Amino acid sequence: MASAFILLLLFTVSLCFHPNFAINQESLYLLRVKDSLSDPAGSLNNWSDRDATPCNWTGIVCDNRNSVISVNLTGASLSGPFPMFVCRLPSLSMISLSNNSINSSLPVTISSCRNLTYLDLSDNLFVGTIPYSLADIHSLRYINFEANNFSGEIPESFGNFQLLETFKINENLLNGTVPAALGRITSLKSLELAYNPFSPGRLPPELGNLTNLEVLWLSHCHLEGPIPESFVGLSRIKNLDLSGNRLTGPIPSLICKLKSVVQIELYANLFTGKLPAGWSNLTELRRFDAAMNNLTGTIPDELCELPLEWLNLYENQLNGQIPESIAKSPNLYDLRLFGNQLSGSLPSELGKNSALQTLDVSHNNLSGVIPEHLCQRGVLEELVLIYNSFSGNIPESLGKCRSLMRIRMRGNQLSGEIPADFWGLPHVYLLDLDSNAFSGNISNKIFGARNLSTLSVSENMLSGSIPRETGSLENLVEFSAHDNHLGGEIPSSLVHLGQLGKLDLSNNHLSGEIPRGVKDLKQLNELNLANNRLYGEIPDEIGSMPVLNYLDLSRNTFSGSIPRSLQNLKLNMLNLSNNQLSGEVPPLFAKEVYRDSFLGNPGLCGDIAGLCNPTGENRSRAFLWVLRSIFVIAGIVFLVGVVCFVWKYKNAKKMNKGVIMTKWTSFHKLGFSEFEINECLKEANVIGRGASGKVYKVVLSNGEIVAVKKLWERSDKIEDEFEIEVETLGKVRHKNIVKLWCSCNTGSCKLLVYEYMPNGSLGDLLHINKSKLLNWRTRFKIVLDAAEGLSYLHHDCVPSIVHRDVKSNNILLDENFGAKISDFGVAKILKTVNQGVESMSVIVGSRGYIAPEYAYTLRVNEKSDIYSFGIVILELVTGRTPTDPDFGGKDLATWVCMTLDKEGIDHVMDPSLDSEFKEQICRLLDIGLLCTSSLPINRPSMRTVVKMLQALANNMPNVVDKDGKTFPSCDQESMV
Ligand SMILES: *[C@@H]1O[C@H](CO)[C@@H](O)[C@H](O)[C@H]1NC(C)=O
Ligand SMILES: *[C@@H]1O[C@H](CO)[C@@H](O)[C@H](O)[C@H]1NC(C)=O
Ligand SMILES: *[C@@H]1O[C@H](CO)[C@@H](O)[C@H](O)[C@H]1NC(C)=O
């Protein structure tokens, strides 16, 4: 009995001293909150049951009666469900769980948080719909659900909020429409619904009732139709952002009545017509952006009279002059008007009154001189004037503009000497002055241009010699100065340019020898010194340049023999013609294929027709050769006769089987004749030219249209190509591969007749200003089609076929933009399925599309095609050619990775693509990057690529690669 009493006593005592005994009810609720969350960072470690109140705990604020009024757990690395126990705290008015990984839905019982005024759940992983009951918390003033995965509709009940001032739900997966009920929340100051995949619909006119609204952000909400007239009611609006929708009609004049507006964003919509008049009321307006619409007419003077900070009207159809008044704004720092039809000259005072940073007026019809004061405040960074008709000099003042980073003036009529200091600006990385009429020297002050990566001054009238100081520009990747009057010697200092990838000094008056030490140009891919007055021997060391694959030394007076070391190079292009070279052609090059590389060197001998003048001892050799030829020809004639005989009388069945190489046989079946086709092969009908021949469009008398490729009459290389193409295509039947109807091979006449593809090649469409025809859906369909064609070649043909020249110019489009792969001139059939890898003697493929490993190993397999296909994807997404000068010598894949990293998707994707599809575009970009992995083993097979594309087409999210990692995988670091 006594012992029982003692036990009871002990128990009571222990209860008294247990800390829990002292803890208040709110602490208990918060400890339940802690229990319900996963807290790997230990953010809630000091939430302990030893404290009497929770008021000193991380993230907790109490009122003066020690009641919790605020739970702020921003950025605490918490995950788990929404901690409903917080709603038991009776005085709680503020919850912030922003920037965690809460991954549940928001419970309907959230309304039990009765006294809440502030609810911030942004940057989490919330899913499901927004509970209608949230609107029962009448006290709410602030809701931020940005950057979650909420889906469904915004509840109608939200119209009942009386005090709500801020509602942000940007970047979710809402897929209803923008509800008119929001127009009833007249207390709203900020309404932000941007970047949600709403179903297409109009802007609700009811939003015009929001008379207190200051911020309306509805970009990328799939809005259609006009801006409602009722929006004139937004009398307090400061920031109106409706960009990236499909809004139509003119920009309404009501815009000019929104007196308090500071920023208007209307870019990337479908607005047409002229800009409205009456801007003078908008005294607060600082930023106006209506770029990428279809606006016509002139830029209103009144708009330019406002003290704007920036004005973006690029890619419209505006004409007329740029108002002089824009130069008066004391705030202007960014002016982008490129891609219009503006004429006249630039405002003469531009840059005088404000700290101008960016000026881009490319692709207009502007003329006159470059204004004197552009850099008066010393902050001008980008000056882009390409493809206009500017004339006159580069003003001396720009030579003092040390802030300049990117300078592009290509394609104007600028002339005179370039100011000496302009050559040496310390931050410039891109200097592109091509195709003007500049004269004078390249100044030795160029030595100051420490950051220069691309120096392109081709097609001017520059003279004098190339300054020695050019060799100190250690970041230089490309130096193009072809088609000038440069003289003197090539400075030996150039061999120190360790990053140099391209050196093109062709068509100048350079003399002297190739500098010693040229093999130190370890990154040099392309060396073009053609058509100068260079002499001396071709240095042996050229053969040890590790990545050189383009070498043109033609039309100089080089003498001596051709170094045998050239055989070590993996050359794409070799031209030593028209020099004074002598001796034997190195054995590897002593092939007919290389004939053009050596022509015009009288002393050069080798087993190639056309080399070595038939003088002296050569004469007897020539005689022997003629004799031999006669025998060979007679033999061939005899053989052909026999073959024809056999063919005609014996083997009629074989005709159905594929490869048909007789003269026109299959044409008759198709109902047209050889003569008909021959008549149509006129210059006027040429629709394309390739490495192997011209392509004609031929309309037959029966109304049918075909494309006829006539191969260049040349060496036996052509013979090979002809046979390869006929053999390859004859066997292949697939909806995404161009059909070869028939062929003709009689002596000089080598014709291939294909189905006609009315929309031409993808490359032309994409890069020759017709890209508007290619919207996102069309582009995606083209990618899928091409992938299926390629997958067929790789996986369904036995033996499998590697195309080896996949590029946008080899993807043709039919009348419905269905895509088909063409041009099998270099296709290689992989005979041994297991080995699967062939070594080739010559590099084939096209610049910008060649897989990095190919340039080194010359080993080709399907993976090289997949790399090239990846480049085509990137080309479609970015709208850039793989050799865009903006890349500063980098390849497209590297550029995409770097730009994506630094500046985000908006700077990567083709601006003419509808950003409504941004998410899908990103996914396609990921596939493109995966295909261009620098390690071949990381590239997916074409079959996988097709599957990924189909998954994307079916809108299946989270495509995962074979290791289960989600990509992108930007592993471009190593090779080039
Ligand atoms: C909170 O901590 C401070 C000092 O750290 C202390 O003075 C105060 O009494 C504590 N308040 C409560 C309610 O525990
Ligand atoms: C919540 O806490 C973070 C820092 O932890 C702070 O930056 C933020 O302003 C707080 N939020 C509120 C609404 O007090
Ligand atoms: C909760 O709000 C109601 C009304 O809004 C108010 O009467 C009550 O005092 C508040 N409760 C607390 C604990 O602040």
XYZ file of C-alpha atoms in Angstrom, residues 54 72 143 259 272 348 412 431 461 464 490 573 680 762 779 821 829:
17
model
C 7.027 29.600 -28.551
C 7.293 32.927 -41.118
C -2.317 35.989 -51.222
C -2.801 58.794 -66.481
C -2.257 45.599 -85.937
C 21.319 63.652 -84.233
C 26.034 49.555 -94.568
C 33.499 43.824 -83.745
C 38.912 48.579 -98.615
C 48.320 48.712 -95.017
C 51.363 38.095 -92.186
C 38.602 21.090 -97.763
C 13.028 21.297 -119.197
C 13.771 23.557 -94.121
C 8.253 23.097 -86.607
C 14.940 13.404 -95.590
C 25.509 1.570 -95.574
